[in-house]
Tab-separated table of C-alpha atoms in Angstrom:
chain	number	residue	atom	x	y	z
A	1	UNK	CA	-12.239	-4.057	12.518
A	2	UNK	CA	-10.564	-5.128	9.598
A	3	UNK	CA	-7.433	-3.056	9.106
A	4	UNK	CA	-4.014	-3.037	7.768
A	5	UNK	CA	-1.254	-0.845	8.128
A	6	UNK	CA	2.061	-0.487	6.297
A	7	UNK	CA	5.284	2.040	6.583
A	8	UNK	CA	6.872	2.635	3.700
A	9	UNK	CA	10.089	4.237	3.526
A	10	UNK	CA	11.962	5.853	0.955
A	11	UNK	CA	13.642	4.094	-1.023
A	12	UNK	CA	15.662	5.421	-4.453
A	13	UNK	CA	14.465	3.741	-7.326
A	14	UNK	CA	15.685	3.339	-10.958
A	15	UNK	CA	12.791	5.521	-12.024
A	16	UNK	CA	14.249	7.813	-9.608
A	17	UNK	CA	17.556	7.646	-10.777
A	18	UNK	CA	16.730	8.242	-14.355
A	19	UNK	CA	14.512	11.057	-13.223
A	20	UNK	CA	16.969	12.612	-11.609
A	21	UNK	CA	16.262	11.537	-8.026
A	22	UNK	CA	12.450	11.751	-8.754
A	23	UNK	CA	9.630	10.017	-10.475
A	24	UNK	CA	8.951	11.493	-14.005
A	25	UNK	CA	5.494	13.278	-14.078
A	26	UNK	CA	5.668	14.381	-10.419
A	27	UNK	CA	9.086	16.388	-10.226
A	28	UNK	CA	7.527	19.713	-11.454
A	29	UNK	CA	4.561	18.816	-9.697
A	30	UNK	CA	5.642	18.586	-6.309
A	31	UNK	CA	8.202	21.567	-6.959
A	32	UNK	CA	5.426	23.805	-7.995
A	33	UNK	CA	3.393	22.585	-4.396
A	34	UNK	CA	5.683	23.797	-2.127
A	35	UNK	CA	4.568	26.457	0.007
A	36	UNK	CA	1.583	27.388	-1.973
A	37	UNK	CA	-1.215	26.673	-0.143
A	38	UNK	CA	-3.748	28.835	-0.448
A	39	UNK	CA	-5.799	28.911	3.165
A	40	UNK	CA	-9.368	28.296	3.728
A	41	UNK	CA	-11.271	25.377	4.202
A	42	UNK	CA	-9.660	24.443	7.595
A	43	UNK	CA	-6.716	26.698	6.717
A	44	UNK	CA	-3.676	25.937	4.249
A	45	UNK	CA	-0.211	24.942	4.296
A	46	UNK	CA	2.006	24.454	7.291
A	47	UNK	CA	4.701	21.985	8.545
A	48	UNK	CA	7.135	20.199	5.859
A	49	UNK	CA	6.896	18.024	3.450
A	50	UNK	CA	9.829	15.813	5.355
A	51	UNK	CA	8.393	13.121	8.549
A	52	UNK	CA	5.356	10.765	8.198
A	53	UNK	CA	2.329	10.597	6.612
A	54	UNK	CA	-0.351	8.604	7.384
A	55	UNK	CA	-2.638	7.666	4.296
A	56	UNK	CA	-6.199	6.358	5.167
A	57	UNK	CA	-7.697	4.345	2.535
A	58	UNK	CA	-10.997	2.516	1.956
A	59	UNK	CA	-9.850	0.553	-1.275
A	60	UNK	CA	-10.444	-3.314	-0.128
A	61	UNK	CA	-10.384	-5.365	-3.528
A	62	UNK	CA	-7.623	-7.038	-4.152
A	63	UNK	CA	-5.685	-5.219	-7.213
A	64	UNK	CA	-6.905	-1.716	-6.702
A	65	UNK	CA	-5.294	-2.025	-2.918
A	66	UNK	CA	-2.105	-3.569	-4.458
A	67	UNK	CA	-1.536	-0.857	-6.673
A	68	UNK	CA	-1.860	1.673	-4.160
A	69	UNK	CA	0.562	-0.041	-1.904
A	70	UNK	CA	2.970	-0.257	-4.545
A	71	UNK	CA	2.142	3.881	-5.987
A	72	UNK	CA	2.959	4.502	-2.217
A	73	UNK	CA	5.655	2.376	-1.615
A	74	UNK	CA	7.161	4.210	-4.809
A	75	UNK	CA	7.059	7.774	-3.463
A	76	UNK	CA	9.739	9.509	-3.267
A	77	UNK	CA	8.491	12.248	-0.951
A	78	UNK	CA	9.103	11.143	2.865
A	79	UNK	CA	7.422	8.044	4.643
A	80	UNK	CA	3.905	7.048	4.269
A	81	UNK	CA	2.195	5.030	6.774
A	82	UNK	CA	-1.119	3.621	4.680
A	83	UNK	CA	-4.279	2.114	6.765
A	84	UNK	CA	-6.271	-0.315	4.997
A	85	UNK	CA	-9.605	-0.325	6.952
A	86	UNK	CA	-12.914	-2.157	5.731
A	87	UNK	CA	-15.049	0.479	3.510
A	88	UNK	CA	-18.056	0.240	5.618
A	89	UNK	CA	-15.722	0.595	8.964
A	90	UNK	CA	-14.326	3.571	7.163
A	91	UNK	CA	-17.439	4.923	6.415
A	92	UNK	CA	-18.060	4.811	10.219
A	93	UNK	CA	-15.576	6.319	11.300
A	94	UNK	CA	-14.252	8.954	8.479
A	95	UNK	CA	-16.054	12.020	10.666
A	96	UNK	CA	-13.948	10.959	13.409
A	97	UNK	CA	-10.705	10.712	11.681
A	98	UNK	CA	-10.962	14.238	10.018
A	99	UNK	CA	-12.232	16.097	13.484
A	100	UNK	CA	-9.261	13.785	15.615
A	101	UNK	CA	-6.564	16.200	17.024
A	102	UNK	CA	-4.052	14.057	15.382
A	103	UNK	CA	-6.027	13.266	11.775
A	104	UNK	CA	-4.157	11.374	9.575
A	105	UNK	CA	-2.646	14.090	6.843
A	106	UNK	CA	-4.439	12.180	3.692
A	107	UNK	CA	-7.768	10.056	2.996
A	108	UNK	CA	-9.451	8.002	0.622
A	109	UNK	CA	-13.316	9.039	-0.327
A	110	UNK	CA	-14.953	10.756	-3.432
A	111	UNK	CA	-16.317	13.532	-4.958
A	112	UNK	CA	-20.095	15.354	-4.185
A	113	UNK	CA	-21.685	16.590	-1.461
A	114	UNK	CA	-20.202	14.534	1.573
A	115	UNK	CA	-16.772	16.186	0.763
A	116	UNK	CA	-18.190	19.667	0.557
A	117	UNK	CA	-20.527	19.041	3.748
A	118	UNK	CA	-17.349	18.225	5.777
A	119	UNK	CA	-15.651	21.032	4.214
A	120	UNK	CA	-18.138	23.533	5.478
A	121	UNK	CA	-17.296	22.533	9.024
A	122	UNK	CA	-13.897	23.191	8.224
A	123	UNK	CA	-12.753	19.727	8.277
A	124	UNK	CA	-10.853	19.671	4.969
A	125	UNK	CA	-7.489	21.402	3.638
A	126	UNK	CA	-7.994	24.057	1.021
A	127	UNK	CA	-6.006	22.352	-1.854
A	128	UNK	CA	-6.471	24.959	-4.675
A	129	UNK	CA	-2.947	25.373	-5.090
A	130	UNK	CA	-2.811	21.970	-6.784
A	131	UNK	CA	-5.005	23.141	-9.482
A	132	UNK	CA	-3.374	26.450	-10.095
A	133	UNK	CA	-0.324	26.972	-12.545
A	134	UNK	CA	1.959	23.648	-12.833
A	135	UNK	CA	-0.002	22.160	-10.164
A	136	UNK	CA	-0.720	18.168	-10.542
A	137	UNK	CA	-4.724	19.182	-11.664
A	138	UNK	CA	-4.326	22.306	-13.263
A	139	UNK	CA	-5.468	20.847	-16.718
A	140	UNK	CA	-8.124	18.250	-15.378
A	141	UNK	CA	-11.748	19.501	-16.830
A	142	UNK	CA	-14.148	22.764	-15.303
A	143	UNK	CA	-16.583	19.721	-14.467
A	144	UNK	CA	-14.154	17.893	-12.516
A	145	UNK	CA	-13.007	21.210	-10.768
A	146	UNK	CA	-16.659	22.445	-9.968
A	147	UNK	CA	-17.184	18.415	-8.914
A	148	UNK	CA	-14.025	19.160	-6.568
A	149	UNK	CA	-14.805	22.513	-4.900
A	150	UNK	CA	-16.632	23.755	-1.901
A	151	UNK	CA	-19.259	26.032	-1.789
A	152	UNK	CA	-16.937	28.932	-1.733
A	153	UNK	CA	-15.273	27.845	-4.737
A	154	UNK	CA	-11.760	26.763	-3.253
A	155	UNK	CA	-10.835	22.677	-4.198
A	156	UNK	CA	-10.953	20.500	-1.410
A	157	UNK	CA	-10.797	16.992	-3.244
A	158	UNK	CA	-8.120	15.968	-5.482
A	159	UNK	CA	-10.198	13.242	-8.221
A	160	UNK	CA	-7.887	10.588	-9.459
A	161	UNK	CA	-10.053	8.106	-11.533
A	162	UNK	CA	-13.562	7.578	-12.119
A	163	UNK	CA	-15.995	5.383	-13.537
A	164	UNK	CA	-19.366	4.548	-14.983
A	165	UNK	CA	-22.595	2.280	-14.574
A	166	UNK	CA	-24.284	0.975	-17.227
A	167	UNK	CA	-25.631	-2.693	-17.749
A	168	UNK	CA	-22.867	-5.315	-18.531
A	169	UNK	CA	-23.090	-8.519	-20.060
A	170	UNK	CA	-21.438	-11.476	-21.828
A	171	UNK	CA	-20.979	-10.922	-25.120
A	172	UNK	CA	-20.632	-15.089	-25.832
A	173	UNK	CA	-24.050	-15.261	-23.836
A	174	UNK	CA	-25.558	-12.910	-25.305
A	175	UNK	CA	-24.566	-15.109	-28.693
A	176	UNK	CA	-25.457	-17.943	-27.543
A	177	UNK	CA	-28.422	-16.865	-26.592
A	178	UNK	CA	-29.360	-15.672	-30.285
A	179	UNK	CA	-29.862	-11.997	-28.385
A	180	UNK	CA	-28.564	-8.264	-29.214
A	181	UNK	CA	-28.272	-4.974	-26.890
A	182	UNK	CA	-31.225	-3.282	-26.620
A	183	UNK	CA	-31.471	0.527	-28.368
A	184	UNK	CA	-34.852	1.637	-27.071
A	185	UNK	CA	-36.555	0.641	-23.523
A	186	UNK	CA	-39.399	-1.342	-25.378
A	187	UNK	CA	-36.479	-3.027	-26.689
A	188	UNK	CA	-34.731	-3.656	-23.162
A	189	UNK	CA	-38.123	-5.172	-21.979
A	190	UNK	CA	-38.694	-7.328	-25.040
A	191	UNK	CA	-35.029	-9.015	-24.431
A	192	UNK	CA	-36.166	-9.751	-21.072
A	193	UNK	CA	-38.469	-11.209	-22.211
A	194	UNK	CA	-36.744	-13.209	-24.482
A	195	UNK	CA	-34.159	-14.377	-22.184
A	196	UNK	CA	-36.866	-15.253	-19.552
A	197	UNK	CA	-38.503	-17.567	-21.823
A	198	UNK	CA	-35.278	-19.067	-22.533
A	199	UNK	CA	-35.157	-20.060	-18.763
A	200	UNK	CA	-32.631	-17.131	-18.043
A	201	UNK	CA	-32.487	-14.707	-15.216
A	202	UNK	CA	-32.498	-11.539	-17.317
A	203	UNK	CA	-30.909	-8.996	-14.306
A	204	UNK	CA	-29.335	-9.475	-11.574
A	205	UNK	CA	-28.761	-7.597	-8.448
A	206	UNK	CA	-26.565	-7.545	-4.830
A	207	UNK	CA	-28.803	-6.539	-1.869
A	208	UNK	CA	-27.642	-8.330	1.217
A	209	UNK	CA	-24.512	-6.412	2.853
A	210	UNK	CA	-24.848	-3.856	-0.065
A	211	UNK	CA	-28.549	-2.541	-0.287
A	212	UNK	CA	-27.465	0.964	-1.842
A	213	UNK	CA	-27.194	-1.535	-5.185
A	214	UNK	CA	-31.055	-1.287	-5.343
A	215	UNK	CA	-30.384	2.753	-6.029
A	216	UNK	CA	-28.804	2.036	-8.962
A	217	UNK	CA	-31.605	1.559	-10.944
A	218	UNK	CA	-33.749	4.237	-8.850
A	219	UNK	CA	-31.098	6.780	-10.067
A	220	UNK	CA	-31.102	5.577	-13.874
A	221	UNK	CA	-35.036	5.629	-14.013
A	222	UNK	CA	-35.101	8.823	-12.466
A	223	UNK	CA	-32.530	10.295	-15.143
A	224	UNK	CA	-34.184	8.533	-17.795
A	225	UNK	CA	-37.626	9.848	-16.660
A	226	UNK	CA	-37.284	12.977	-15.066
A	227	UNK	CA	-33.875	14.385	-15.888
A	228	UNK	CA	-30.306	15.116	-14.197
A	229	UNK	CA	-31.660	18.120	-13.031
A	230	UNK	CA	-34.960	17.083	-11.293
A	231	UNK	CA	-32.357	14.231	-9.964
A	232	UNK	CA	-29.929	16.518	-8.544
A	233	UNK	CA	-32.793	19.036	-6.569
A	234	UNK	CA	-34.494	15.650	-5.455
A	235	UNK	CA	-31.344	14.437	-3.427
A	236	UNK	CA	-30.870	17.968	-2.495
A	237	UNK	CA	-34.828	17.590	-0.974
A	238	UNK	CA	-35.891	20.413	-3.509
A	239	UNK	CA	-39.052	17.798	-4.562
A	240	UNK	CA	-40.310	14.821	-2.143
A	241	UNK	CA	-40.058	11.119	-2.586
A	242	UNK	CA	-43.799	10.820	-2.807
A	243	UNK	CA	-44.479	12.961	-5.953
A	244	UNK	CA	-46.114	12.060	-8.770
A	245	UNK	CA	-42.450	12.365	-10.655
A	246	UNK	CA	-41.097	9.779	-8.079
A	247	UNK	CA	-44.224	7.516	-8.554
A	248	UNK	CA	-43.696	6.963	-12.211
A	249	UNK	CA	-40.319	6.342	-11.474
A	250	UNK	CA	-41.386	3.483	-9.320
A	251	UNK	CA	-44.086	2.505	-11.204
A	252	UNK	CA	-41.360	1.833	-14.287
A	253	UNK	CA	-39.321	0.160	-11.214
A	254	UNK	CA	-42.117	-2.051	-10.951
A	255	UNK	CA	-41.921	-3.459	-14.063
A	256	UNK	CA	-38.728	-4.780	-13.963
A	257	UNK	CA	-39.387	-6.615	-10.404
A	258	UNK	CA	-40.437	-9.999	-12.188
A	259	UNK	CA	-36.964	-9.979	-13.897
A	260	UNK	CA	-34.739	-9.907	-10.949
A	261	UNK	CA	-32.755	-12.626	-9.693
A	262	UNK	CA	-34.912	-14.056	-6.319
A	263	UNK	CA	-31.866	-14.684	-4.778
A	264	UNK	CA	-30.976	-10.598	-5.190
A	265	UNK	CA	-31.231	-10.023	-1.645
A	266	UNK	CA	-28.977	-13.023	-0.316
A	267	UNK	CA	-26.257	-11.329	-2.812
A	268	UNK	CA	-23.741	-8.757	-1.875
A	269	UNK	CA	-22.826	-6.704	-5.160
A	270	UNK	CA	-19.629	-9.128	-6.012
A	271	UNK	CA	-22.031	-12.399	-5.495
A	272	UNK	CA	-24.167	-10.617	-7.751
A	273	UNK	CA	-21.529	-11.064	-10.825
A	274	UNK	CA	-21.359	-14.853	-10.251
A	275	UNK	CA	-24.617	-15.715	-12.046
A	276	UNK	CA	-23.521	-13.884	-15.269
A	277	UNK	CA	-20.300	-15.549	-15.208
A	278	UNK	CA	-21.802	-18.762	-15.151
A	279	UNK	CA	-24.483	-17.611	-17.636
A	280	UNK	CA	-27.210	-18.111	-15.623
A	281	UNK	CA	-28.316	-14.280	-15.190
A	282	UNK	CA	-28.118	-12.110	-18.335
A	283	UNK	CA	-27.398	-8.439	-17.443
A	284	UNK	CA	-26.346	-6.143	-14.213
A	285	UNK	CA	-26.589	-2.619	-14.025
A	286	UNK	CA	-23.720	-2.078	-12.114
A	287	UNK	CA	-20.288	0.062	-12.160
A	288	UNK	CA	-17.259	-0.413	-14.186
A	289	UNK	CA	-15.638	-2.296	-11.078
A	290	UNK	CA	-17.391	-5.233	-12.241
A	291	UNK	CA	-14.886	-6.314	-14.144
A	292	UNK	CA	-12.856	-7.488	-11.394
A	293	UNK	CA	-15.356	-9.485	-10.139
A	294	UNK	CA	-15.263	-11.559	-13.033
A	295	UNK	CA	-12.884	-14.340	-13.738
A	296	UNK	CA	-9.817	-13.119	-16.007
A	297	UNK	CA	-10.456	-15.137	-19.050
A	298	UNK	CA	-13.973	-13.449	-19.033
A	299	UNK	CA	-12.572	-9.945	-18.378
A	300	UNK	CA	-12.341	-9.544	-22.719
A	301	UNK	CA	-16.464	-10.957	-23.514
A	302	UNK	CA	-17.615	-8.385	-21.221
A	303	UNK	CA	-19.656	-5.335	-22.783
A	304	UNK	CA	-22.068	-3.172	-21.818
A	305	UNK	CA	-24.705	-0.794	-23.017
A	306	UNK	CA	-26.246	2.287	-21.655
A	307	UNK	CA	-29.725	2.183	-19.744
A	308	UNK	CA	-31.932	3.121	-22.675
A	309	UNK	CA	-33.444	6.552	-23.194
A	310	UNK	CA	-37.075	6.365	-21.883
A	311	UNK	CA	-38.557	10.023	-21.964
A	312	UNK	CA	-37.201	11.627	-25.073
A	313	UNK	CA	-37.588	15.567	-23.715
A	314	UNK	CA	-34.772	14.516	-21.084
A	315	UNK	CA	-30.965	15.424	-21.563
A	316	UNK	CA	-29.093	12.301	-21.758
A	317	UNK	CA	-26.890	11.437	-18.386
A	318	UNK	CA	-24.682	8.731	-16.986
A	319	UNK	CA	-23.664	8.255	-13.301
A	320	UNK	CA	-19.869	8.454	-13.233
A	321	UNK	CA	-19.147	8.011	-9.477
A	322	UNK	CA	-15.698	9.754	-8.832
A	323	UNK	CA	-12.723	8.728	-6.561
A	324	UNK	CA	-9.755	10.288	-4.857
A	325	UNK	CA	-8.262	11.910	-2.160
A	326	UNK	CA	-9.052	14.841	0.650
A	327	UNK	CA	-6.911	16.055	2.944
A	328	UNK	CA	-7.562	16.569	6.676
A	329	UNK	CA	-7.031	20.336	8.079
A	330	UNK	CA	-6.041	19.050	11.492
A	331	UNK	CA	-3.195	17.226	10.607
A	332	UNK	CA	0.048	17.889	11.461
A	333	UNK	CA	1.998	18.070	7.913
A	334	UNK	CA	0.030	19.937	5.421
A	335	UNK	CA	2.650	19.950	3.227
A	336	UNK	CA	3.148	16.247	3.298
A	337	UNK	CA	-0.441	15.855	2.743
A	338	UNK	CA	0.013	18.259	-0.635
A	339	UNK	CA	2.840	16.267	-1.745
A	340	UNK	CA	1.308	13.106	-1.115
A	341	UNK	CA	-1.446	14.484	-3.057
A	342	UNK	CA	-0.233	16.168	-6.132
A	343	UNK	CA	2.295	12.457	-6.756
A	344	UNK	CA	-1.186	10.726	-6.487
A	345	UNK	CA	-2.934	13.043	-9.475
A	346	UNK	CA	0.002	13.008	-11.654
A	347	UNK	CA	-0.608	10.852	-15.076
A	348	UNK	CA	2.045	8.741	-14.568
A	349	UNK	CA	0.374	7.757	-11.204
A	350	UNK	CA	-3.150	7.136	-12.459
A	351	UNK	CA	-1.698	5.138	-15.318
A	352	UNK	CA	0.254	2.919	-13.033
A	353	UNK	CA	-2.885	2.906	-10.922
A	354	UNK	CA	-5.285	1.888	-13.514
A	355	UNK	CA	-2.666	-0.884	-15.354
A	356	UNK	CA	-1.780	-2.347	-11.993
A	357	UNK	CA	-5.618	-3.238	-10.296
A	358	UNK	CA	-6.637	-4.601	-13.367
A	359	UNK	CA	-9.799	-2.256	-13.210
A	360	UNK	CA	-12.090	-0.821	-15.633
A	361	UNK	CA	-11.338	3.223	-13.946
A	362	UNK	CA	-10.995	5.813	-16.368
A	363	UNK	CA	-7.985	8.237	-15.610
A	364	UNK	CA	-9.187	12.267	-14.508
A	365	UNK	CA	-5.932	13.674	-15.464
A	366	UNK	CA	-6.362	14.531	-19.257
A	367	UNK	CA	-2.093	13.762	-19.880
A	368	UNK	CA	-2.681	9.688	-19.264
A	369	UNK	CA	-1.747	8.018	-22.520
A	370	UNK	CA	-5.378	5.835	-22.869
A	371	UNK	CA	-4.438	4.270	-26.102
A	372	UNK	CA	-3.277	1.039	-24.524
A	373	UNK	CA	-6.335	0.959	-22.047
A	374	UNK	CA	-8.990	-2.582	-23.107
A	375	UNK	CA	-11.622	-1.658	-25.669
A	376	UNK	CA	-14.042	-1.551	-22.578
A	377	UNK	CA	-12.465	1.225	-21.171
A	378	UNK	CA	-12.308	3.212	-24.443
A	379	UNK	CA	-15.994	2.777	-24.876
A	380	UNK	CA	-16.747	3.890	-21.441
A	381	UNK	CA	-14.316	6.913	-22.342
A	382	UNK	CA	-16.804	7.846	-25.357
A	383	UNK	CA	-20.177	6.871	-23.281
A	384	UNK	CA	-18.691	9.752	-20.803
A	385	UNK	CA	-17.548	11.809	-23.665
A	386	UNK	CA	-20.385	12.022	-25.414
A	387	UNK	CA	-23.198	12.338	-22.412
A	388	UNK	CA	-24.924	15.494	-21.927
A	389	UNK	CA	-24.999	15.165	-18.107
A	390	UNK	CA	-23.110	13.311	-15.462
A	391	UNK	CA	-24.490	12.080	-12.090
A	392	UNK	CA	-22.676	10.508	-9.326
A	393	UNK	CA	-24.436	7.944	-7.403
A	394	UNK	CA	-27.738	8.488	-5.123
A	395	UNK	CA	-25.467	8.925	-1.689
A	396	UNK	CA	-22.339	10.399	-3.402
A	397	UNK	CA	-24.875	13.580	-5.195
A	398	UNK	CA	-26.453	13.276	-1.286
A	399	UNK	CA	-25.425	12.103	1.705
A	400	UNK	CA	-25.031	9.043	3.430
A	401	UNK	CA	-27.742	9.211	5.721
A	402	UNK	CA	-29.913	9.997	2.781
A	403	UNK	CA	-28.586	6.084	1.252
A	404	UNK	CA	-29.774	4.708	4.399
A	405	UNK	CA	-33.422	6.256	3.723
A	406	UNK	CA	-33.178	4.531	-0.097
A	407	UNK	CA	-32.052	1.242	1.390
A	408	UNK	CA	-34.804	1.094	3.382
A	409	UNK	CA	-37.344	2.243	0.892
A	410	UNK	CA	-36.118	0.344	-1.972
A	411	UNK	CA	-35.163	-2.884	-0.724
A	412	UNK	CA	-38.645	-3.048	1.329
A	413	UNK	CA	-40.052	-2.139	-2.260
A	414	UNK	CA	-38.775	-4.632	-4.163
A	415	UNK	CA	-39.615	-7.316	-1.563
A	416	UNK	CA	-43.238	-5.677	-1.355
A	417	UNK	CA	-44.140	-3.664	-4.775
A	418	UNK	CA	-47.422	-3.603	-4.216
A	419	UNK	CA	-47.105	-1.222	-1.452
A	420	UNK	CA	-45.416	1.391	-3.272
A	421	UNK	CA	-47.620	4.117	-1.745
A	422	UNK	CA	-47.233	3.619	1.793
A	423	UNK	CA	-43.510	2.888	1.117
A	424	UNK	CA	-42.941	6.428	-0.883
A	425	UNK	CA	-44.354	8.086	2.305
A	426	UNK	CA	-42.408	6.440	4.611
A	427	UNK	CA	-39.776	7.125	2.253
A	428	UNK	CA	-40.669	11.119	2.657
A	429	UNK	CA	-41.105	10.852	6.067
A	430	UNK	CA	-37.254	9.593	6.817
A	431	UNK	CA	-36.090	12.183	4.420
A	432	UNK	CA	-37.540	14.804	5.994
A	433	UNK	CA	-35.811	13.717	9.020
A	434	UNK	CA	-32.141	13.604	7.702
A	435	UNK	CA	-32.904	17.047	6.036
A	436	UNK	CA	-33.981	18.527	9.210
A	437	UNK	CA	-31.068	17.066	11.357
């Protein structure tokens, strides 16, 4: 298992000092968080905010994980002990951490329906209190608190930064190349056309230790096609996998096959940025954490554009995959963990968070000063802006085992398009399974 642990013990800083003895942004904050837990969801408050507290975090790339060391080194509310474990390790083992006798107080994961799923079992600590009154996400938006809450209403997730897909590329390439973004899908298909018979790979993919890449563009056609809403009750196993609105979606899937990257499959999802960086492959539909993939005197020619609109009678969406924190009801300092928690939401936090790992996040707490964020992130502040839906990502508006189902499906797809039939109902088939378990 890869893992890595570090203590961190207060220490008083000159931020600190000027702040009074506390960081600016957080003092009300924590103040107001004190003994206001609210209950439910596992139960509320209880214990001090004084002795450790163990942070469990997923976050393996480089600059992200060094900001968060250096966020937690800076608190000034009692020790932190902070696990670095490998996502998919994580992933593995998150049900046991939260149902341990001794859970660690805090954890890394995101918003959608595996938060509220372990919620319902009573797993996670009711933190409403942080978004009442002065607390740290009183003023983040109705969509991020409904994104945030259980199905009883109470918040059990505390979001801290998110971010959104869309298809990147070089603008120098794209220059050299004698090519523009694409505004319409016939558009889209005509440039990959163009770039193919320039001898360039128009899209490029990471399948290998990261098939749930290959739901990327499942997710976008569906949205495109069928709509947000159709998208949402599909995960949710309202509609099956084999319907005739799933089959177009595949069929338009289909089309796109001959413009992959053959080496997609031997790629894991950072690999898969290599190609463009060389200018070999044109595009990648991909998340905003691209950027770090990419050498830092390319980080400033990257761009992007939206999937393009396909079925006009459809509400526009983007997938905007969010991030942050839950708590774990069986630990043994709740009010740590609510601490802890409300010095990670504050603005100041996020924008030391999103300066520090270099990455292309977008700040959830609406106080962050964005003005000095790259021109990339202030376009994919307007993309979100001015959407008419947002999405998550296939397992996040799901479930896990429901990613393993598309994995299988879509990678077996793309290897084999031609059996698109039998691969739909095999598709159902598992489905039905993890809906029934």
């Amino acid at each position: 298992m890869s893992k890595r642990t570090t203590t961190y013990k207060r220490a008083l800083t000159r931020r600190e000092l000027l702040a009074g003895g506390m960081t600016l942004g957080a003092a009300s904050l924590l103040a107001a968080c004190v003994g206001t837990t609210s209950g439910g969801s596992g139960g509320g408050g209880g214990g001090t905010s004084s002795g450790l507290i163990t942070l469990q975090n997923s976050i393996q790339d480089a600059d992200p994980k060094a900001a968060l060391e250096a966020l937690v080194k800076a608190y000034p509310g009692g020790d932190v002990t902070m696990n670095s474990v490998a996502t998919e390790q994580f992933r593995a083992q998150l049900t046991n951490y939260l149902r341990s006798g001794d859970s660690p107080e805090v954890l890394s994961w995101y918003a959608g329906s595996v938060a509220r799923s372990y919620a319902e079992e009573g797993l996670l600590l009711d933190v409403s209190s942080l978004w009442e009154g002065d607390g740290a996400c009183a003023g983040y938006s109705d969509a991020l608190r409904s994104l945030s809450s259980d199905a009883a209403g109470k918040q059990i997730f505390v979001p801290t930064s998110y971010y959104w897909w869309s298809v990147f590329y070089k603008k120098s390439a794209f220059e050299k190349w004698g090519v523009e973004p694409p505004t319409t899908w016939d558009e889209f298909h005509a440039l990959c056309e163009n770039l193919s018979g320039q001898g360039i790979v128009p899209l490029t993919n990471g399948l290998s230790s990261t098939p749930w890449m290959a739901s990327g563009w499942f997710d976008y056609l569906d949205l495109r096609i069928n709509g947000a809403q159709y998208h949402r009750e599909l995960l949710a196993g309202e509609h099956a996998f084999n319907d005739p609105e799933v089959v177009a979606v595949m069929e338009e899937y289909k089309r796109l096959i001959p413009y992959f990257d053959k080496n997609a499959a031997s790629y894991t999802a950072q690999d898969a940025a290599t190609p463009v960086a060389q200018d070999k492959s044109a595009m990648y539909l991909v998340g905003a954490f691209v950027s770090g993939y990419f050498p830092e005197d390319q980080r400033d020619d990257l761009d992007f554009f939206s999937v393009p609109v396909i079925n006009d009678s459809v509400p526009t969406a983007e997938e905007a995959p969010t991030d942050g924190f839950f708590a774990a009801a069986r630990s043994d300092n709740h009010q740590g963990a609510l601490d802890l928690l409300s010095y990670l939401a504050s603005a100041d936090s996020q924008q030391q968070y999103i300066e520090q790992s270099k990455s292309s996040n977008l700040p959830t707490s609406p106080d962050v000063d964005t003005t000095s964020f790259s021109p990339l992130v202030q376009k994919g502040i307007e993309l979100l802006n001015n959407t008419e839906e947002i999405t998550q990502f296939f397992n996040r508006d799901s479930s896990d085992a429901l990613q393993a189902t598309a994995d299988t499906a879509l990678t077996k797809f793309l290897a084999q398009p031609d059996s698109m039939k039998s691969i739909l109902d095999e598709w159902q088939t598992a489905a039905e399974g993890v809906f029934a378990s």
